[in-house]
Coordinates of C-alpha atoms in Angstrom, one line a residue:
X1 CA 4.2 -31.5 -34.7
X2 CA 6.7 -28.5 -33.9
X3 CA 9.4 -28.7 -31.3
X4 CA 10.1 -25.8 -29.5
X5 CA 13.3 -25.8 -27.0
X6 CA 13.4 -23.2 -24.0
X7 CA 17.0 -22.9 -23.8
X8 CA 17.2 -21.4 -20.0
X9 CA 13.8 -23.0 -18.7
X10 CA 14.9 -23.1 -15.2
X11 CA 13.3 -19.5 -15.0
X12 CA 10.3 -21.4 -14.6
X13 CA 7.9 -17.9 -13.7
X14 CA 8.5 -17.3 -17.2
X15 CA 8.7 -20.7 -18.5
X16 CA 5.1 -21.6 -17.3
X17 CA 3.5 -18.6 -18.8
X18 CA 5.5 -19.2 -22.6
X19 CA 4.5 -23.0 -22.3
X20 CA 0.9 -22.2 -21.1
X21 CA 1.0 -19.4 -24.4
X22 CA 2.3 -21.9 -26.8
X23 CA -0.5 -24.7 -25.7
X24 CA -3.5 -21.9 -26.1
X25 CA -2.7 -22.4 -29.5
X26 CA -4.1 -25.7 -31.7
X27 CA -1.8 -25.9 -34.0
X28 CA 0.9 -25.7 -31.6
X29 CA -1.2 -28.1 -28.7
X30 CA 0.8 -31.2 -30.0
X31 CA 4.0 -29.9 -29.6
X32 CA 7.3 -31.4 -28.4
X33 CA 8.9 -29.3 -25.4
X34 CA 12.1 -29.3 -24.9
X35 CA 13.1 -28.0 -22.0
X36 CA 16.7 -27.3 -21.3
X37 CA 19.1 -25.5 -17.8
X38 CA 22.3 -25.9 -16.3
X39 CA 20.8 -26.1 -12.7
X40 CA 19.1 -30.1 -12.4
X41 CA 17.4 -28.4 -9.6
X42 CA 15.6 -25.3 -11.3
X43 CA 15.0 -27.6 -14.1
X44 CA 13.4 -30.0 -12.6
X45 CA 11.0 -27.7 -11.2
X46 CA 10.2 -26.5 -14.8
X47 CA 9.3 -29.6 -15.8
X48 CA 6.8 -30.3 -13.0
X49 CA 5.5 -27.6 -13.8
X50 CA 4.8 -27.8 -17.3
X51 CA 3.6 -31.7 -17.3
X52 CA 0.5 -30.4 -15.1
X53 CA 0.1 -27.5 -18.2
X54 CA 0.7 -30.4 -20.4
X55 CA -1.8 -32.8 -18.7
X56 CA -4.5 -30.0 -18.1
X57 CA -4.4 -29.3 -21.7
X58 CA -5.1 -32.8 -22.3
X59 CA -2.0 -34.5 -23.0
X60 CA -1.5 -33.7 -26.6
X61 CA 1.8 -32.3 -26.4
X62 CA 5.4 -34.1 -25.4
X63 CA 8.0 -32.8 -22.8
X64 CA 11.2 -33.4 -22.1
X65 CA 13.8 -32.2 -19.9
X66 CA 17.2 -32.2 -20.0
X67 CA 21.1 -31.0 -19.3
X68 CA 22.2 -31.4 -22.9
X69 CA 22.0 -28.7 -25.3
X70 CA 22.4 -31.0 -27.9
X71 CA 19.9 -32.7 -27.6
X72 CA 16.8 -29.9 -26.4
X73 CA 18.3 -28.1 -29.9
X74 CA 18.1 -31.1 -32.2
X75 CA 15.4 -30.8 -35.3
X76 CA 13.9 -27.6 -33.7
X77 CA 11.7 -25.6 -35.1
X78 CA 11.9 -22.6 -32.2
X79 CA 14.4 -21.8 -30.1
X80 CA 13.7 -19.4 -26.7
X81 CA 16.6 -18.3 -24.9
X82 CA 16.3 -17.1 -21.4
X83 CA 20.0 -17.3 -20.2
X84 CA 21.9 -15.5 -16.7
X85 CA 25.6 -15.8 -17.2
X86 CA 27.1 -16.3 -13.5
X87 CA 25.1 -15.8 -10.3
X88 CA 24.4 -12.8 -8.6
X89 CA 27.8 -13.1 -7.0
X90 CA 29.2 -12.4 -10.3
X91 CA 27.3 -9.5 -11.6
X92 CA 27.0 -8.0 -8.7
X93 CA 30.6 -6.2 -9.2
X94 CA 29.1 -4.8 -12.4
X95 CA 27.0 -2.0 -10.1
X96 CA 29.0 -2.3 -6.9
X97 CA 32.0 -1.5 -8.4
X98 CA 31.2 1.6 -10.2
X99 CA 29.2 2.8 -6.6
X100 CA 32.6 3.1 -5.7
X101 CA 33.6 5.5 -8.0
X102 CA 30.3 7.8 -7.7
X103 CA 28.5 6.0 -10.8
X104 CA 25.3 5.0 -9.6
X105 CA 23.2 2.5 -11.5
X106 CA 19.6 1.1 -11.3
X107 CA 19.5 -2.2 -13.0
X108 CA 23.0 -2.1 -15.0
X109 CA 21.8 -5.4 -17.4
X110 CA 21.4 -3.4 -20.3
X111 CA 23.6 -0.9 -21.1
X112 CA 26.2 1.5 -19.9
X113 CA 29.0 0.5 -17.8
X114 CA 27.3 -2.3 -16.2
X115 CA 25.4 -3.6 -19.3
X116 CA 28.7 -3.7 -21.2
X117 CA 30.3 -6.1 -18.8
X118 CA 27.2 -8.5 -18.6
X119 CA 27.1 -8.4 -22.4
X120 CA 31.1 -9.2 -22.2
X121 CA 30.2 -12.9 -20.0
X122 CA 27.2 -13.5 -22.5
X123 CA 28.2 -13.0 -25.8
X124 CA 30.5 -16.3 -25.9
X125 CA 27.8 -18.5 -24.4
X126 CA 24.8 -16.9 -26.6
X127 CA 27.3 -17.6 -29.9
X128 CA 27.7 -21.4 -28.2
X129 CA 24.1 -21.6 -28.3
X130 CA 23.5 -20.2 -31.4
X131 CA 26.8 -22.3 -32.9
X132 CA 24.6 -25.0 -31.8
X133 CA 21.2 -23.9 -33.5
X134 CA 23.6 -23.5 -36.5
X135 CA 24.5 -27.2 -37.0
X136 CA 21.2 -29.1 -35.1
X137 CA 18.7 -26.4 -36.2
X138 CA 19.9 -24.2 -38.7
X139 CA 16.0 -23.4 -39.8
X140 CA 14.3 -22.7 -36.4
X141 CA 13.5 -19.3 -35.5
X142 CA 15.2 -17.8 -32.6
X143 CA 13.7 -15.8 -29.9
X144 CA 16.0 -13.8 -27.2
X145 CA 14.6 -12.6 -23.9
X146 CA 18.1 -12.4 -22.4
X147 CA 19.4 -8.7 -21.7
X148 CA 21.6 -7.2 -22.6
X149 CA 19.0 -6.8 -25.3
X150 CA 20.8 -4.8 -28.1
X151 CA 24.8 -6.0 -27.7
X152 CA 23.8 -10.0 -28.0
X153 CA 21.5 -9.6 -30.6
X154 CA 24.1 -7.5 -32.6
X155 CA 26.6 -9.8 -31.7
X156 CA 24.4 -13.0 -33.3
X157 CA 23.5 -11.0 -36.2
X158 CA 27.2 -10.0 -37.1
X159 CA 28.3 -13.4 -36.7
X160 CA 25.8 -16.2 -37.2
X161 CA 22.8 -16.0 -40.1
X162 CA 20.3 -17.1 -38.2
X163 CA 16.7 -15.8 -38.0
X164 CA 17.4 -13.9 -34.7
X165 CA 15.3 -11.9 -33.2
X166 CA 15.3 -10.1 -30.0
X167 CA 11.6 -9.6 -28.0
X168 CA 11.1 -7.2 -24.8
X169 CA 8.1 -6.4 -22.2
X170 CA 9.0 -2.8 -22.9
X171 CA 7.1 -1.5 -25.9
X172 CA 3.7 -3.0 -25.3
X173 CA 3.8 -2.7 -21.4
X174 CA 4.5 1.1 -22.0
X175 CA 2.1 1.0 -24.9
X176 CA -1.1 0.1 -22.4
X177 CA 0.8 2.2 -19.4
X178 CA -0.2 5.5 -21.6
X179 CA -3.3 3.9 -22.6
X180 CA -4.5 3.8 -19.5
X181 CA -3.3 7.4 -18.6
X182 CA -5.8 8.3 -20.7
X183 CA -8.8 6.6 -20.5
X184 CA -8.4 4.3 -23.8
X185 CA -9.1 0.2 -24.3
X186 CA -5.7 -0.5 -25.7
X187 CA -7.6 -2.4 -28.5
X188 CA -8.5 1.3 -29.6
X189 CA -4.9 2.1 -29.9
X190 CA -2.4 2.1 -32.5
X191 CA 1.1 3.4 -32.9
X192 CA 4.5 2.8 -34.5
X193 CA 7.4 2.5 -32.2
X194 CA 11.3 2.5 -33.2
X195 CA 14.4 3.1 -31.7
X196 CA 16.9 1.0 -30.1
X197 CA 15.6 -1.6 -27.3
X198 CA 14.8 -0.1 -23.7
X199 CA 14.8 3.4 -25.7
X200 CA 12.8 3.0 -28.9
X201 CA 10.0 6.0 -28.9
X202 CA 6.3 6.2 -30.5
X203 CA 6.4 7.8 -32.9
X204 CA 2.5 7.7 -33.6
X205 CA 0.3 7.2 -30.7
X206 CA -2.8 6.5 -31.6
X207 CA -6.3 6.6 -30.4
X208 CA -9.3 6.1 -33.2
X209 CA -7.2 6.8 -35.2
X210 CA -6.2 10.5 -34.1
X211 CA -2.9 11.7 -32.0
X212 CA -3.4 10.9 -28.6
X213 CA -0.1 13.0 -27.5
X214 CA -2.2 15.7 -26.6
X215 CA -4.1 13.4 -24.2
X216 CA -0.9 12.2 -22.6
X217 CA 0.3 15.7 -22.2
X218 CA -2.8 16.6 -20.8
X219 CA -3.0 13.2 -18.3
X220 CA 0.9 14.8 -17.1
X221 CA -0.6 17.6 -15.2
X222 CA -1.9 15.1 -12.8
X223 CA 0.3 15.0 -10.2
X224 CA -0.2 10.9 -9.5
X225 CA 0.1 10.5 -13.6
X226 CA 3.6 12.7 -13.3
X227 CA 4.7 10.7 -10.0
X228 CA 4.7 7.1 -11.7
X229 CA 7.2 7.7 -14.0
X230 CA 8.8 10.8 -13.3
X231 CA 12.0 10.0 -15.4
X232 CA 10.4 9.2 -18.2
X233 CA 7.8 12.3 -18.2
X234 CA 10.5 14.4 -17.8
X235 CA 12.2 13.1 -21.1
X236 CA 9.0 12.9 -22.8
X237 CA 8.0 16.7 -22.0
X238 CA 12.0 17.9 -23.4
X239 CA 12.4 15.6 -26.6
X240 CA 8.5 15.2 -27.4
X241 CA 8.2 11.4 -27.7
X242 CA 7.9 9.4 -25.6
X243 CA 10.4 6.3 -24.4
X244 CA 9.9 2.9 -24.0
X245 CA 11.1 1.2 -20.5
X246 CA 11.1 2.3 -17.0
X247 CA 12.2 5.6 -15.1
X248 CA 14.9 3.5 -13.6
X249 CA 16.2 1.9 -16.6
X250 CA 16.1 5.2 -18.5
X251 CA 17.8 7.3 -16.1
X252 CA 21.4 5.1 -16.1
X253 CA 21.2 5.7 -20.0
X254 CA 21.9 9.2 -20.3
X255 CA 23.4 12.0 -18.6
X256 CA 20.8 14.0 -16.8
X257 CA 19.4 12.5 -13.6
X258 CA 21.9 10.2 -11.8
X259 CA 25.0 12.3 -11.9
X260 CA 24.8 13.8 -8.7
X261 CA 22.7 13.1 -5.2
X262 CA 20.6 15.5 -5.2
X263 CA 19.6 14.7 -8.6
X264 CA 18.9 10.9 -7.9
X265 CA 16.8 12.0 -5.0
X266 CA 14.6 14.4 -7.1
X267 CA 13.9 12.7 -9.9
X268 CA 14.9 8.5 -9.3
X269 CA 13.8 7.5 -5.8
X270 CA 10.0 9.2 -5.3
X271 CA 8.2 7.9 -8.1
X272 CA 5.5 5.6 -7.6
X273 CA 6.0 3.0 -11.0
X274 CA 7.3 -0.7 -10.7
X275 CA 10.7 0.6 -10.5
X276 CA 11.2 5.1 -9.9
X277 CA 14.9 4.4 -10.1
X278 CA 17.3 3.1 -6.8
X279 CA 20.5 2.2 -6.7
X280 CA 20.7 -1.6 -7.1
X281 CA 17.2 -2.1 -7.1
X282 CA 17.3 -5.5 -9.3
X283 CA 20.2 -6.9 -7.4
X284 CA 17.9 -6.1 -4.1
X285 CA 15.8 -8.1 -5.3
X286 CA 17.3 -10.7 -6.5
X287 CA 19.8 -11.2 -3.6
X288 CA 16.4 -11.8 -1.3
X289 CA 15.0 -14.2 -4.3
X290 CA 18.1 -16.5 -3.4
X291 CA 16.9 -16.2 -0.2
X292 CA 13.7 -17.7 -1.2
X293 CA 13.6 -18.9 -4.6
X294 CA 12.5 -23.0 -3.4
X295 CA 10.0 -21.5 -1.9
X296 CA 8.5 -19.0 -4.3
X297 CA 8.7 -22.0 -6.9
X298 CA 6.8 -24.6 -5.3
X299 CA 4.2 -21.8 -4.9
X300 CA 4.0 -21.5 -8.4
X301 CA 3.8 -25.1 -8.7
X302 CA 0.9 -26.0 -6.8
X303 CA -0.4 -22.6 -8.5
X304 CA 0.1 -24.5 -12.3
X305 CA -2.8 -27.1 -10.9
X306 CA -5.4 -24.4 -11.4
X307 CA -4.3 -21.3 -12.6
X308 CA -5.4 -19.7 -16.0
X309 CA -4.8 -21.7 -19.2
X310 CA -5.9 -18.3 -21.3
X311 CA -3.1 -16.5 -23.3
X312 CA -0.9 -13.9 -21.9
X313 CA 0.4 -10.6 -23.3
X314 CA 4.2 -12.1 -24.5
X315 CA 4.6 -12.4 -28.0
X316 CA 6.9 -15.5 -28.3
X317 CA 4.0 -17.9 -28.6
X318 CA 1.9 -15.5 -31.5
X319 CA 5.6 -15.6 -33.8
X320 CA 6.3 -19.0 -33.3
X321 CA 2.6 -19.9 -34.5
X322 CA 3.0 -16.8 -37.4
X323 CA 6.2 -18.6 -38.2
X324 CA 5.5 -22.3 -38.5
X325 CA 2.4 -21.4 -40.8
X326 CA -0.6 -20.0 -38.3
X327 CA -1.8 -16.2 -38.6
X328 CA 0.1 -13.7 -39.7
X329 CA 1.5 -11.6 -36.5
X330 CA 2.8 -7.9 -35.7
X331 CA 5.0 -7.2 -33.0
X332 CA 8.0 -5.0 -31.9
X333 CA 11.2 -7.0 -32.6
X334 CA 15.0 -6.2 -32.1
X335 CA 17.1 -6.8 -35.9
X336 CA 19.8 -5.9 -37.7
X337 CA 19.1 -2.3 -39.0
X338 CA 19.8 -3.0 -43.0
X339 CA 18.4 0.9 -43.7
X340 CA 15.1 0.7 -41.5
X341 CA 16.2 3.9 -39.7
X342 CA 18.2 5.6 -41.5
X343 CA 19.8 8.1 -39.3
X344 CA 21.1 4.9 -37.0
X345 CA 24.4 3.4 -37.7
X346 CA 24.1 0.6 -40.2
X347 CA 23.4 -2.9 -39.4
X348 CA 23.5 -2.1 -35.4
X349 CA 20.4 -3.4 -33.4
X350 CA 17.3 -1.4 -33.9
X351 CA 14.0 -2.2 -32.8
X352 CA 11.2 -1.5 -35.4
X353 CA 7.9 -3.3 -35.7
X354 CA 8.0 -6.7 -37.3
X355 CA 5.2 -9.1 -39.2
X356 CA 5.8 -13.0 -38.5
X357 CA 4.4 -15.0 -41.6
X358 CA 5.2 -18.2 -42.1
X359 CA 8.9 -18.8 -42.7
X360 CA 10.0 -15.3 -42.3
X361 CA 9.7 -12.5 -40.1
X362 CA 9.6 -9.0 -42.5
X363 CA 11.0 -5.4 -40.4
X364 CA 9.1 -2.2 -41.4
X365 CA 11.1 0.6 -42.7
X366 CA 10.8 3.3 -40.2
X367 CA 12.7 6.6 -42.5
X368 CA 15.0 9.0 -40.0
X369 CA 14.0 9.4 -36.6
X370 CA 13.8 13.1 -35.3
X371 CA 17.0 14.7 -34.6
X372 CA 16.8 15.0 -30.9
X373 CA 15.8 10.7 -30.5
X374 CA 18.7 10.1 -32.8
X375 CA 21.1 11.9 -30.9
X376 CA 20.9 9.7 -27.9
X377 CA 20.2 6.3 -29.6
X378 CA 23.3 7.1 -32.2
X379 CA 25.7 7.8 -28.7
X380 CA 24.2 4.5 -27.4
X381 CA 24.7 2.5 -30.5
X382 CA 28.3 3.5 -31.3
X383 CA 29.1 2.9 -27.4
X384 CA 27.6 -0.8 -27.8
X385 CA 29.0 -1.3 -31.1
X386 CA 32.3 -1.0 -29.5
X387 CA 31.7 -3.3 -26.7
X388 CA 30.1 -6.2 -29.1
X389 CA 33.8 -5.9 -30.6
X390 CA 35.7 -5.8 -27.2
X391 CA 33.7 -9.3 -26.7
X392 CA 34.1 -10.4 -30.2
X393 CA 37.9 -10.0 -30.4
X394 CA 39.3 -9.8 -26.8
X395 CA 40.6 -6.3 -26.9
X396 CA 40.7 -4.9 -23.4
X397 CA 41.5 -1.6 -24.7
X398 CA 37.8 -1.5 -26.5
X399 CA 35.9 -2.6 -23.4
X400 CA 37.4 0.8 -21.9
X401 CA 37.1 3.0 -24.8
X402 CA 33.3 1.9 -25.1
X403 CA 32.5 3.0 -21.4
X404 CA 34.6 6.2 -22.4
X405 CA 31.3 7.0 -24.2
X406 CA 28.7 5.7 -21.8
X407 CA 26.0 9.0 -20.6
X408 CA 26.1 7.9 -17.2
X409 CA 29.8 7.1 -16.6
X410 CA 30.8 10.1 -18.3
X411 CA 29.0 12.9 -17.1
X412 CA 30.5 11.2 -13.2
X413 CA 34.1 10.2 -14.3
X414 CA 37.2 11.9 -15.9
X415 CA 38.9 9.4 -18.6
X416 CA 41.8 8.4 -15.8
X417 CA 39.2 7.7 -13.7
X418 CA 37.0 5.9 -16.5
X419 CA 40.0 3.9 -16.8
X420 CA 41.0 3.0 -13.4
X421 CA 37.4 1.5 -13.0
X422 CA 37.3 -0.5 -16.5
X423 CA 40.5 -1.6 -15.2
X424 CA 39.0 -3.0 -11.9
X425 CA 36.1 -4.5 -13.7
X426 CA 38.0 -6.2 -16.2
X427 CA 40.3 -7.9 -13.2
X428 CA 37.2 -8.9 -11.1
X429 CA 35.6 -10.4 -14.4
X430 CA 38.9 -12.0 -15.5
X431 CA 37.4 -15.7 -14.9
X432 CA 34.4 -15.2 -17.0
X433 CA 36.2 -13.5 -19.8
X434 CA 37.7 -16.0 -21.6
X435 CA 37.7 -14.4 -25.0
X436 CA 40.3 -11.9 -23.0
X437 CA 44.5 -13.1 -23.3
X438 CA 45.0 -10.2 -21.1
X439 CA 42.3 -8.1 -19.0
X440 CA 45.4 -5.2 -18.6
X441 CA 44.3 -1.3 -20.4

């Protein structure tokens, strides 16, 4: 009998779908979950609806529910962290205040400016958790959904030696995206896909076995194939790969499509995939979700009473059966890059595919990646690398050197004026920072 804690279970959308994946499985059926939140409320919500998963699955497995990390983490054998550090009152600054200063951002959780001040709030409260697994679970696998993606996982695997690994929507969701661009049953398809996370490229796109790039270049010349991601098309038709995550993610992470209006308007707002590229476009939406939020979950309450009990497409359930002894499983996973691409800076976070087996999870040696993807991922790196040291030792002067060197904020901003808006970020953040003796640059 496993236990698995969810660490962050009042997102309960996603914590009914990992709890529905980790029943589908029989060695996992009797498991004890652990669910754990800071919010009673959202919490409690979670754990209604997983008893009526628990009960339609015939009551094999044990739940619990609880405030105390402690406790959820104690004698784990998985760990799933889905964590938000401060509400949307909080991060809200982290785009609104570089608007104000002609640096427009899309999401701004990942990287960038934006990202960079996010990962500044989380890293202390992902190393508590993980201080935590260290002492009451020191064996467990540990799974991280929580963005920014690439800064926390580097800053768990330079500090902590814990099987950490990093998991994101983005490579297989872009994986059946091209699939069905051109016709193909993803089951046909096969490819290996590396990078960093949000922009890791194929490398070998596969269908039957032959390159299927020709396909996808072909499948471009449509205009409604073009129109649904026109960001990333665009990349893909200059570099020759093409990039995992959205248009709008990928257009705050370089230089070329949000440094001036007329740019944003061409290439970011028109396009007619889950998310073309406006300004704020995830703070939108989640300032109307507070709105609603009760609401929406007691749909998917009631919803738990009859929906689907067949596996999704997440791979947190497949590693943690791979892991605690059930078939092996290949996925893309975010790690500490010990020579698997060799023309990224040592030990930062790559993404690379990954085989779970029991007990271990083994990173495939990608080689170098072609000049032109290494370029941008190397900028990216060394930009994050500094900010996972701003956050690690409190040194203000870091956090704005580090966003000297983000695309986006750069190709807007001189370095004074860089610096004038690090300096306001840092003073608006100053309660959540307190790694920080002083927040002055």
């Amino acid at each position: 009998m496993a236990k698995i804690a969810l660490i962050g279970a009042g997102s309960v959308e996603f914590t009914r779908s990992l709890v529905r994946d980790i029943l589908s499985f029989k060695s996992l059926g009797d498991s004890t979950i652990s669910l754990m939140d800071i919010s009673r409320e959202r919490l409690n919500f979670a754990r209604t609806v997983v008893n009526t998963l628990v009960e339609r699955n015939g009551n094999r497995a044990k739940l619990e529910a609880t405030m105390n990390r402690k406790d959820a983490l104690r004698g784990a054998d998985a760990v799933v962290i889905t964590i938000l550090t401060g509400d949307v009152n909080v991060w809200r600054h982290d785009l609104e205040i570089p608007k104000k200063f002609g640096v427009d951002f899309n999401v701004g959780d990942s990287r960038g400016a934006a990202g960079i001040f996010r990962a500044l709030r989380t890293i202390p409260v992902m190393l508590g958790i993980c201080r935590d697994i260290e002492k009451l679970c020191p064996d467990a696998i540990v799974l991280n959904y929580t963005n920014p993606m690439a800064m926390l996982c580097r800053a768990v695997q330079k500090k902590t030696g814990l099987l950490f690994t990093g998991l994101c929507h983005s490579v297989q969701g872009t994986a059946e995206m091209l699939a069905r661009w051109i016709g193909a049953p993803i089951k046909e398809i096969d490819y290996v896909c590396a990078g960093i996370n949000h922009m890791s490229w194929y490398l070998k796109y596969n269908w039957k076995g032959k390159d299927a790039y020709p396909l996808i270049r072909k499948a471009l010349e449509r205009k409604e194939i073009y129109n649904e991601e026109i960001v990333r098309n665009e990349m893909f038709k200059a570099l020759g790969y093409y990039v995992t995550e959205s248009s709008g993610h990928n257009s705050e992470y370089n230089w070329w499509f949000r440094k001036r209006p007329d740019l944003i308007e061409k290439y970011c707002i028109h396009g007619t995939g889950w998310n073309p590229g406006r300004y704020a476009y995830i703070l939108k939406e989640y300032i109307q979700r507070e709105k609603t939020w009760k609401k929406e979950v007691k749909k998917l309450v009631a919803q738990s009473k009859t929906m689907s009990l067949e596996k999704g497409y997440e791979y947190a359930s497949s590693i943690i059966n791979a892991y605690l002894g059930g078939s092996m499983f290949k996925f893309n996973g975010n790690v500490r890059n010990t020579g698997l691409i060799e023309n990224l800076p040592k030990d930062c976070c790559v993404e690379v595919p990954c085989v779970a087996k029991k007990g271990r999870v083994s990173p495939q040696y990608i080689g170098s990646l072609p000049a032109q993807l290494a370029a941008l991922n190397n900028i990216t790196a060394a930009s994050e690398e500094m900010a996972v040291d701003a956050a690690l030792t409190g040194n203000p002067e870091l956090v704005y050197q580090a966003i000297c060197y983000d695309p986006l904020s750069a190709s807007v901003l001189s370095l004074a004026e860089i610096r004038k808006m690090v300096k306001m970020m840092l003073r608006k953040n100053e309660p959540y920072l307190p790694q920080f003796k002083s927040v002055n640059i």
